mmCIF file with all atom_site columns, N, CA and C in Angstrom:
data_model
loop_
_atom_site.group_PDB
_atom_site.id
_atom_site.type_symbol
_atom_site.label_atom_id
_atom_site.label_alt_id
_atom_site.label_comp_id
_atom_site.label_asym_id
_atom_site.label_entity_id
_atom_site.label_seq_id
_atom_site.pdbx_PDB_ins_code
_atom_site.Cartn_x
_atom_site.Cartn_y
_atom_site.Cartn_z
_atom_site.occupancy
_atom_site.B_iso_or_equiv
_atom_site.pdbx_formal_charge
_atom_site.auth_seq_id
_atom_site.auth_comp_id
_atom_site.auth_asym_id
_atom_site.auth_atom_id
_atom_site.pdbx_PDB_model_num
ATOM 1   N N  . UNK A 1 1  ? 0.851   -1.183 0.000  1.00 56.00 ? 1  UNK A N  1
ATOM 2   C CA . UNK A 1 1  ? 0.000   0.000  0.000  1.00 56.00 ? 1  UNK A CA 1
ATOM 3   C C  . UNK A 1 1  ? 0.889   1.236  0.000  1.00 56.00 ? 1  UNK A C  1
ATOM 4   N N  . UNK A 1 2  ? 0.455   2.236  -0.717 1.00 63.00 ? 2  UNK A N  1
ATOM 5   C CA . UNK A 1 2  ? 1.247   3.460  -0.797 1.00 63.00 ? 2  UNK A CA 1
ATOM 6   C C  . UNK A 1 2  ? 1.268   4.173  0.557  1.00 63.00 ? 2  UNK A C  1
ATOM 7   N N  . UNK A 1 3  ? 2.342   4.885  0.777  1.00 84.00 ? 3  UNK A N  1
ATOM 8   C CA . UNK A 1 3  ? 2.497   5.622  2.025  1.00 84.00 ? 3  UNK A CA 1
ATOM 9   C C  . UNK A 1 3  ? 1.499   6.774  2.071  1.00 84.00 ? 3  UNK A C  1
ATOM 10  N N  . UNK A 1 4  ? 0.877   6.960  3.218  1.00 91.00 ? 4  UNK A N  1
ATOM 11  C CA . UNK A 1 4  ? -0.102  8.029  3.378  1.00 91.00 ? 4  UNK A CA 1
ATOM 12  C C  . UNK A 1 4  ? 0.600   9.352  3.645  1.00 91.00 ? 4  UNK A C  1
ATOM 13  N N  . UNK A 1 5  ? -0.032  10.420 3.204  1.00 92.00 ? 5  UNK A N  1
ATOM 14  C CA . UNK A 1 5  ? 0.478   11.752 3.515  1.00 92.00 ? 5  UNK A CA 1
ATOM 15  C C  . UNK A 1 5  ? 0.122   12.074 4.965  1.00 92.00 ? 5  UNK A C  1
ATOM 16  N N  . UNK A 1 6  ? 0.763   13.085 5.520  1.00 92.00 ? 6  UNK A N  1
ATOM 17  C CA . UNK A 1 6  ? 0.470   13.470 6.913  1.00 92.00 ? 6  UNK A CA 1
ATOM 18  C C  . UNK A 1 6  ? -1.002  13.841 7.096  1.00 92.00 ? 6  UNK A C  1
ATOM 19  N N  . UNK A 1 7  ? -1.607  14.644 6.203  1.00 93.00 ? 7  UNK A N  1
ATOM 20  C CA . UNK A 1 7  ? -3.034  14.947 6.373  1.00 93.00 ? 7  UNK A CA 1
ATOM 21  C C  . UNK A 1 7  ? -3.918  13.689 6.302  1.00 93.00 ? 7  UNK A C  1
ATOM 22  N N  . UNK A 1 8  ? -3.560  12.742 5.440  1.00 93.00 ? 8  UNK A N  1
ATOM 23  C CA . UNK A 1 8  ? -4.338  11.505 5.359  1.00 93.00 ? 8  UNK A CA 1
ATOM 24  C C  . UNK A 1 8  ? -4.207  10.698 6.646  1.00 93.00 ? 8  UNK A C  1
ATOM 25  N N  . UNK A 1 9  ? -2.980  10.572 7.168  1.00 93.00 ? 9  UNK A N  1
ATOM 26  C CA . UNK A 1 9  ? -2.768  9.857  8.435  1.00 93.00 ? 9  UNK A CA 1
ATOM 27  C C  . UNK A 1 9  ? -3.542  10.521 9.556  1.00 93.00 ? 9  UNK A C  1
ATOM 28  N N  . UNK A 1 10 ? -3.424  11.839 9.655  1.00 94.00 ? 10 UNK A N  1
ATOM 29  C CA . UNK A 1 10 ? -4.106  12.574 10.726 1.00 94.00 ? 10 UNK A CA 1
ATOM 30  C C  . UNK A 1 10 ? -5.622  12.404 10.628 1.00 94.00 ? 10 UNK A C  1
ATOM 31  N N  . UNK A 1 11 ? -6.160  12.467 9.412  1.00 94.00 ? 11 UNK A N  1
ATOM 32  C CA . UNK A 1 11 ? -7.603  12.328 9.214  1.00 94.00 ? 11 UNK A CA 1
ATOM 33  C C  . UNK A 1 11 ? -8.052  10.922 9.593  1.00 94.00 ? 11 UNK A C  1
ATOM 34  N N  . UNK A 1 12 ? -7.329  9.903  9.145  1.00 94.00 ? 12 UNK A N  1
ATOM 35  C CA . UNK A 1 12 ? -7.678  8.516  9.454  1.00 94.00 ? 12 UNK A CA 1
ATOM 36  C C  . UNK A 1 12 ? -7.680  8.270  10.958 1.00 94.00 ? 12 UNK A C  1
ATOM 37  N N  . UNK A 1 13 ? -6.651  8.744  11.630 1.00 94.00 ? 13 UNK A N  1
ATOM 38  C CA . UNK A 1 13 ? -6.558  8.557  13.082 1.00 94.00 ? 13 UNK A CA 1
ATOM 39  C C  . UNK A 1 13 ? -7.655  9.336  13.800 1.00 94.00 ? 13 UNK A C  1
ATOM 40  N N  . UNK A 1 14 ? -7.976  10.540 13.349 1.00 94.00 ? 14 UNK A N  1
ATOM 41  C CA . UNK A 1 14 ? -9.023  11.332 14.010 1.00 94.00 ? 14 UNK A CA 1
ATOM 42  C C  . UNK A 1 14 ? -10.393 10.673 13.872 1.00 94.00 ? 14 UNK A C  1
ATOM 43  N N  . UNK A 1 15 ? -10.675 10.089 12.707 1.00 94.00 ? 15 UNK A N  1
ATOM 44  C CA . UNK A 1 15 ? -11.948 9.386  12.528 1.00 94.00 ? 15 UNK A CA 1
ATOM 45  C C  . UNK A 1 15 ? -11.970 8.151  13.424 1.00 94.00 ? 15 UNK A C  1
ATOM 46  N N  . UNK A 1 16 ? -10.850 7.448  13.507 1.00 93.00 ? 16 UNK A N  1
ATOM 47  C CA . UNK A 1 16 ? -10.758 6.261  14.366 1.00 93.00 ? 16 UNK A CA 1
ATOM 48  C C  . UNK A 1 16 ? -10.970 6.625  15.834 1.00 93.00 ? 16 UNK A C  1
ATOM 49  N N  . UNK A 1 17 ? -10.514 7.801  16.236 1.00 94.00 ? 17 UNK A N  1
ATOM 50  C CA . UNK A 1 17 ? -10.651 8.232  17.632 1.00 94.00 ? 17 UNK A CA 1
ATOM 51  C C  . UNK A 1 17 ? -12.035 8.804  17.935 1.00 94.00 ? 17 UNK A C  1
ATOM 52  N N  . UNK A 1 18 ? -12.891 8.932  16.901 1.00 91.00 ? 18 UNK A N  1
ATOM 53  C CA . UNK A 1 18 ? -14.254 9.371  17.167 1.00 91.00 ? 18 UNK A CA 1
ATOM 54  C C  . UNK A 1 18 ? -14.669 10.691 16.556 1.00 91.00 ? 18 UNK A C  1
ATOM 55  N N  . UNK A 1 19 ? -13.791 11.332 15.827 1.00 90.00 ? 19 UNK A N  1
ATOM 56  C CA . UNK A 1 19 ? -14.185 12.575 15.164 1.00 90.00 ? 19 UNK A CA 1
ATOM 57  C C  . UNK A 1 19 ? -15.266 12.264 14.125 1.00 90.00 ? 19 UNK A C  1
ATOM 58  N N  . UNK A 1 20 ? -16.158 13.197 13.913 1.00 87.00 ? 20 UNK A N  1
ATOM 59  C CA . UNK A 1 20 ? -17.252 12.980 12.972 1.00 87.00 ? 20 UNK A CA 1
ATOM 60  C C  . UNK A 1 20 ? -17.104 13.950 11.803 1.00 87.00 ? 20 UNK A C  1
ATOM 61  N N  . UNK A 1 21 ? -16.985 13.384 10.622 1.00 85.00 ? 21 UNK A N  1
ATOM 62  C CA . UNK A 1 21 ? -16.949 14.171 9.389  1.00 85.00 ? 21 UNK A CA 1
ATOM 63  C C  . UNK A 1 21 ? -18.182 13.786 8.597  1.00 85.00 ? 21 UNK A C  1
ATOM 64  N N  . UNK A 1 22 ? -19.079 14.723 8.386  1.00 89.00 ? 22 UNK A N  1
ATOM 65  C CA . UNK A 1 22 ? -20.352 14.427 7.729  1.00 89.00 ? 22 UNK A CA 1
ATOM 66  C C  . UNK A 1 22 ? -20.335 14.655 6.216  1.00 89.00 ? 22 UNK A C  1
ATOM 67  N N  . UNK A 1 23 ? -19.317 15.309 5.712  1.00 89.00 ? 23 UNK A N  1
ATOM 68  C CA . UNK A 1 23 ? -19.280 15.644 4.296  1.00 89.00 ? 23 UNK A CA 1
ATOM 69  C C  . UNK A 1 23 ? -18.807 14.443 3.476  1.00 89.00 ? 23 UNK A C  1
ATOM 70  N N  . UNK A 1 24 ? -19.689 13.892 2.656  1.00 89.00 ? 24 UNK A N  1
ATOM 71  C CA . UNK A 1 24 ? -19.322 12.736 1.841  1.00 89.00 ? 24 UNK A CA 1
ATOM 72  C C  . UNK A 1 24 ? -18.402 13.113 0.694  1.00 89.00 ? 24 UNK A C  1
ATOM 73  N N  . UNK A 1 25 ? -18.218 14.403 0.465  1.00 90.00 ? 25 UNK A N  1
ATOM 74  C CA . UNK A 1 25 ? -17.371 14.869 -0.628 1.00 90.00 ? 25 UNK A CA 1
ATOM 75  C C  . UNK A 1 25 ? -15.975 15.293 -0.158 1.00 90.00 ? 25 UNK A C  1
ATOM 76  N N  . UNK A 1 26 ? -15.639 15.022 1.099  1.00 91.00 ? 26 UNK A N  1
ATOM 77  C CA . UNK A 1 26 ? -14.338 15.373 1.642  1.00 91.00 ? 26 UNK A CA 1
ATOM 78  C C  . UNK A 1 26 ? -13.254 14.688 0.806  1.00 91.00 ? 26 UNK A C  1
ATOM 79  N N  . UNK A 1 27 ? -12.345 15.469 0.253  1.00 93.00 ? 27 UNK A N  1
ATOM 80  C CA . UNK A 1 27 ? -11.330 14.950 -0.667 1.00 93.00 ? 27 UNK A CA 1
ATOM 81  C C  . UNK A 1 27 ? -10.402 13.953 0.024  1.00 93.00 ? 27 UNK A C  1
ATOM 82  N N  . UNK A 1 28 ? -9.923  14.292 1.210  1.00 94.00 ? 28 UNK A N  1
ATOM 83  C CA . UNK A 1 28 ? -9.032  13.390 1.930  1.00 94.00 ? 28 UNK A CA 1
ATOM 84  C C  . UNK A 1 28 ? -9.733  12.073 2.232  1.00 94.00 ? 28 UNK A C  1
ATOM 85  N N  . UNK A 1 29 ? -10.966 12.148 2.700  1.00 94.00 ? 29 UNK A N  1
ATOM 86  C CA . UNK A 1 29 ? -11.727 10.936 3.016  1.00 94.00 ? 29 UNK A CA 1
ATOM 87  C C  . UNK A 1 29 ? -11.960 10.089 1.769  1.00 94.00 ? 29 UNK A C  1
ATOM 88  N N  . UNK A 1 30 ? -12.268 10.730 0.669  1.00 95.00 ? 30 UNK A N  1
ATOM 89  C CA . UNK A 1 30 ? -12.491 9.976  -0.569 1.00 95.00 ? 30 UNK A CA 1
ATOM 90  C C  . UNK A 1 30 ? -11.213 9.296  -1.050 1.00 95.00 ? 30 UNK A C  1
ATOM 91  N N  . UNK A 1 31 ? -10.068 9.931  -0.877 1.00 95.00 ? 31 UNK A N  1
ATOM 92  C CA . UNK A 1 31 ? -8.799  9.296  -1.237 1.00 95.00 ? 31 UNK A CA 1
ATOM 93  C C  . UNK A 1 31 ? -8.534  8.081  -0.347 1.00 95.00 ? 31 UNK A C  1
ATOM 94  N N  . UNK A 1 32 ? -8.826  8.198  0.939  1.00 96.00 ? 32 UNK A N  1
ATOM 95  C CA . UNK A 1 32 ? -8.659  7.064  1.849  1.00 96.00 ? 32 UNK A CA 1
ATOM 96  C C  . UNK A 1 32 ? -9.671  5.963  1.526  1.00 96.00 ? 32 UNK A C  1
ATOM 97  N N  . UNK A 1 33 ? -10.851 6.354  1.065  1.00 96.00 ? 33 UNK A N  1
ATOM 98  C CA . UNK A 1 33 ? -11.858 5.379  0.648  1.00 96.00 ? 33 UNK A CA 1
ATOM 99  C C  . UNK A 1 33 ? -11.354 4.576  -0.551 1.00 96.00 ? 33 UNK A C  1
ATOM 100 N N  . UNK A 1 34 ? -10.706 5.229  -1.493 1.00 96.00 ? 34 UNK A N  1
ATOM 101 C CA . UNK A 1 34 ? -10.160 4.536  -2.669 1.00 96.00 ? 34 UNK A CA 1
ATOM 102 C C  . UNK A 1 34 ? -9.089  3.527  -2.270 1.00 96.00 ? 34 UNK A C  1
ATOM 103 N N  . UNK A 1 35 ? -8.396  3.792  -1.152 1.00 95.00 ? 35 UNK A N  1
ATOM 104 C CA . UNK A 1 35 ? -7.377  2.872  -0.645 1.00 95.00 ? 35 UNK A CA 1
ATOM 105 C C  . UNK A 1 35 ? -7.992  1.774  0.223  1.00 95.00 ? 35 UNK A C  1
ATOM 106 N N  . UNK A 1 36 ? -9.306  1.864  0.474  1.00 96.00 ? 36 UNK A N  1
ATOM 107 C CA . UNK A 1 36 ? -9.991  0.851  1.276  1.00 96.00 ? 36 UNK A CA 1
ATOM 108 C C  . UNK A 1 36 ? -9.856  1.046  2.774  1.00 96.00 ? 36 UNK A C  1
ATOM 109 N N  . UNK A 1 37 ? -9.461  2.255  3.204  1.00 96.00 ? 37 UNK A N  1
ATOM 110 C CA . UNK A 1 37 ? -9.235  2.508  4.623  1.00 96.00 ? 37 UNK A CA 1
ATOM 111 C C  . UNK A 1 37 ? -10.424 3.156  5.312  1.00 96.00 ? 37 UNK A C  1
ATOM 112 N N  . UNK A 1 38 ? -11.292 3.804  4.558  1.00 96.00 ? 38 UNK A N  1
ATOM 113 C CA . UNK A 1 38 ? -12.498 4.436  5.088  1.00 96.00 ? 38 UNK A CA 1
ATOM 114 C C  . UNK A 1 38 ? -13.692 4.060  4.218  1.00 96.00 ? 38 UNK A C  1
ATOM 115 N N  . UNK A 1 39 ? -14.864 4.069  4.818  1.00 96.00 ? 39 UNK A N  1
ATOM 116 C CA . UNK A 1 39 ? -16.126 3.948  4.085  1.00 96.00 ? 39 UNK A CA 1
ATOM 117 C C  . UNK A 1 39 ? -17.072 5.022  4.590  1.00 96.00 ? 39 UNK A C  1
ATOM 118 N N  . UNK A 1 40 ? -18.023 5.391  3.753  1.00 95.00 ? 40 UNK A N  1
ATOM 119 C CA . UNK A 1 40 ? -19.021 6.383  4.144  1.00 95.00 ? 40 UNK A CA 1
ATOM 120 C C  . UNK A 1 40 ? -20.358 5.680  4.341  1.00 95.00 ? 40 UNK A C  1
ATOM 121 N N  . UNK A 1 41 ? -21.005 5.953  5.459  1.00 93.00 ? 41 UNK A N  1
ATOM 122 C CA . UNK A 1 41 ? -22.327 5.409  5.736  1.00 93.00 ? 41 UNK A CA 1
ATOM 123 C C  . UNK A 1 41 ? -23.365 6.478  5.435  1.00 93.00 ? 41 UNK A C  1
ATOM 124 N N  . UNK A 1 42 ? -24.189 6.228  4.434  1.00 92.00 ? 42 UNK A N  1
ATOM 125 C CA . UNK A 1 42 ? -25.231 7.193  4.090  1.00 92.00 ? 42 UNK A CA 1
ATOM 126 C C  . UNK A 1 42 ? -26.363 7.175  5.111  1.00 92.00 ? 42 UNK A C  1
ATOM 127 N N  . UNK A 1 43 ? -26.522 6.065  5.842  1.00 93.00 ? 43 UNK A N  1
ATOM 128 C CA . UNK A 1 43 ? -27.545 5.998  6.887  1.00 93.00 ? 43 UNK A CA 1
ATOM 129 C C  . UNK A 1 43 ? -27.236 6.959  8.028  1.00 93.00 ? 43 UNK A C  1
ATOM 130 N N  . UNK A 1 44 ? -25.989 6.939  8.495  1.00 90.00 ? 44 UNK A N  1
ATOM 131 C CA . UNK A 1 44 ? -25.604 7.798  9.618  1.00 90.00 ? 44 UNK A CA 1
ATOM 132 C C  . UNK A 1 44 ? -24.928 9.085  9.164  1.00 90.00 ? 44 UNK A C  1
ATOM 133 N N  . UNK A 1 45 ? -24.688 9.188  7.840  1.00 91.00 ? 45 UNK A N  1
ATOM 134 C CA . UNK A 1 45 ? -24.053 10.364 7.253  1.00 91.00 ? 45 UNK A CA 1
ATOM 135 C C  . UNK A 1 45 ? -22.701 10.676 7.896  1.00 91.00 ? 45 UNK A C  1
ATOM 136 N N  . UNK A 1 46 ? -21.845 9.641  7.975  1.00 93.00 ? 46 UNK A N  1
ATOM 137 C CA . UNK A 1 46 ? -20.499 9.880  8.484  1.00 93.00 ? 46 UNK A CA 1
ATOM 138 C C  . UNK A 1 46 ? -19.530 8.814  7.979  1.00 93.00 ? 46 UNK A C  1
ATOM 139 N N  . UNK A 1 47 ? -18.259 9.147  8.041  1.00 94.00 ? 47 UNK A N  1
ATOM 140 C CA . UNK A 1 47 ? -17.198 8.241  7.638  1.00 94.00 ? 47 UNK A CA 1
ATOM 141 C C  . UNK A 1 47 ? -16.855 7.315  8.787  1.00 94.00 ? 47 UNK A C  1
ATOM 142 N N  . UNK A 1 48 ? -16.439 6.090  8.462  1.00 95.00 ? 48 UNK A N  1
ATOM 143 C CA . UNK A 1 48 ? -15.938 5.181  9.487  1.00 95.00 ? 48 UNK A CA 1
ATOM 144 C C  . UNK A 1 48 ? -14.735 4.427  8.937  1.00 95.00 ? 48 UNK A C  1
ATOM 145 N N  . UNK A 1 49 ? -13.860 4.012  9.847  1.00 96.00 ? 49 UNK A N  1
ATOM 146 C CA . UNK A 1 49 ? -12.624 3.322  9.478  1.00 96.00 ? 49 UNK A CA 1
ATOM 147 C C  . UNK A 1 49 ? -12.941 1.857  9.208  1.00 96.00 ? 49 UNK A C  1
ATOM 148 N N  . UNK A 1 50 ? -12.404 1.321  8.127  1.00 96.00 ? 50 UNK A N  1
ATOM 149 C CA . UNK A 1 50 ? -12.584 -0.087 7.788  1.00 96.00 ? 50 UNK A CA 1
ATOM 150 C C  . UNK A 1 50 ? -11.594 -0.936 8.589  1.00 96.00 ? 50 UNK A C  1
ATOM 151 N N  . UNK A 1 51 ? -11.755 -2.259 8.481  1.00 96.00 ? 51 UNK A N  1
ATOM 152 C CA . UNK A 1 51 ? -10.824 -3.170 9.151  1.00 96.00 ? 51 UNK A CA 1
ATOM 153 C C  . UNK A 1 51 ? -9.399  -2.954 8.643  1.00 96.00 ? 51 UNK A C  1
ATOM 154 N N  . UNK A 1 52 ? -9.258  -2.711 7.342  1.00 94.00 ? 52 UNK A N  1
ATOM 155 C CA . UNK A 1 52 ? -7.927  -2.451 6.771  1.00 94.00 ? 52 UNK A CA 1
ATOM 156 C C  . UNK A 1 52 ? -7.333  -1.166 7.347  1.00 94.00 ? 52 UNK A C  1
ATOM 157 N N  . UNK A 1 53 ? -8.176  -0.162 7.573  1.00 94.00 ? 53 UNK A N  1
ATOM 158 C CA . UNK A 1 53 ? -7.709  1.090  8.163  1.00 94.00 ? 53 UNK A CA 1
ATOM 159 C C  . UNK A 1 53 ? -7.250  0.894  9.602  1.00 94.00 ? 53 UNK A C  1
ATOM 160 N N  . UNK A 1 54 ? -8.025  0.111  10.353 1.00 94.00 ? 54 UNK A N  1
ATOM 161 C CA . UNK A 1 54 ? -7.662  -0.171 11.743 1.00 94.00 ? 54 UNK A CA 1
ATOM 162 C C  . UNK A 1 54 ? -6.360  -0.965 11.789 1.00 94.00 ? 54 UNK A C  1
ATOM 163 N N  . UNK A 1 55 ? -6.205  -1.910 10.872 1.00 92.00 ? 55 UNK A N  1
ATOM 164 C CA . UNK A 1 55 ? -4.971  -2.700 10.815 1.00 92.00 ? 55 UNK A CA 1
ATOM 165 C C  . UNK A 1 55 ? -3.768  -1.815 10.508 1.00 92.00 ? 55 UNK A C  1
ATOM 166 N N  . UNK A 1 56 ? -3.950  -0.873 9.588  1.00 91.00 ? 56 UNK A N  1
ATOM 167 C CA . UNK A 1 56 ? -2.847  0.019  9.237  1.00 91.00 ? 56 UNK A CA 1
ATOM 168 C C  . UNK A 1 56 ? -2.486  0.918  10.420 1.00 91.00 ? 56 UNK A C  1
ATOM 169 N N  . UNK A 1 57 ? -3.482  1.384  11.156 1.00 90.00 ? 57 UNK A N  1
ATOM 170 C CA . UNK A 1 57 ? -3.217  2.213  12.339 1.00 90.00 ? 57 UNK A CA 1
ATOM 171 C C  . UNK A 1 57 ? -2.478  1.390  13.393 1.00 90.00 ? 57 UNK A C  1
ATOM 172 N N  . UNK A 1 58 ? -2.956  0.162  13.617 1.00 89.00 ? 58 UNK A N  1
ATOM 173 C CA . UNK A 1 58 ? -2.343  -0.680 14.667 1.00 89.00 ? 58 UNK A CA 1
ATOM 174 C C  . UNK A 1 58 ? -0.905  -1.085 14.340 1.00 89.00 ? 58 UNK A C  1
ATOM 175 N N  . UNK A 1 59 ? -0.581  -1.186 13.057 1.00 84.00 ? 59 UNK A N  1
ATOM 176 C CA . UNK A 1 59 ? 0.771   -1.503 12.639 1.00 84.00 ? 59 UNK A CA 1
ATOM 177 C C  . UNK A 1 59 ? 1.685   -0.281 12.675 1.00 84.00 ? 59 UNK A C  1
ATOM 178 N N  . UNK A 1 60 ? 1.104   0.872  12.910 1.00 79.00 ? 60 UNK A N  1
ATOM 179 C CA . UNK A 1 60 ? 1.881   2.105  12.948 1.00 79.00 ? 60 UNK A CA 1
ATOM 180 C C  . UNK A 1 60 ? 2.175   2.669  11.566 1.00 79.00 ? 60 UNK A C  1
ATOM 181 N N  . UNK A 1 61 ? 1.462   2.161  10.557 1.00 68.00 ? 61 UNK A N  1
ATOM 182 C CA . UNK A 1 61 ? 1.694   2.625  9.199  1.00 68.00 ? 61 UNK A CA 1
ATOM 183 C C  . UNK A 1 61 ? 0.864   3.873  8.883  1.00 68.00 ? 61 UNK A C  1
ATOM 184 N N  . UNK A 1 62 ? -0.008  4.232  9.801  1.00 62.00 ? 62 UNK A N  1
ATOM 185 C CA . UNK A 1 62 ? -0.830  5.429  9.602  1.00 62.00 ? 62 UNK A CA 1
ATOM 186 C C  . UNK A 1 62 ? -0.429  6.471  10.602 1.00 62.00 ? 62 UNK A C  1
#
């Protein structure tokens, strides 16, 4: 997997820690979605970290 930029790492970790981003058009979130690290829930209107994202955080790669 390609190395994440600092803003991508910070965004991924903030969502994992409970931050709520409601904008489905967020560019950083959409880039992380393309990498399979985030998904958007239209029911709750927020981003959430996928299992792959949690694994990357736990390995210290994020």
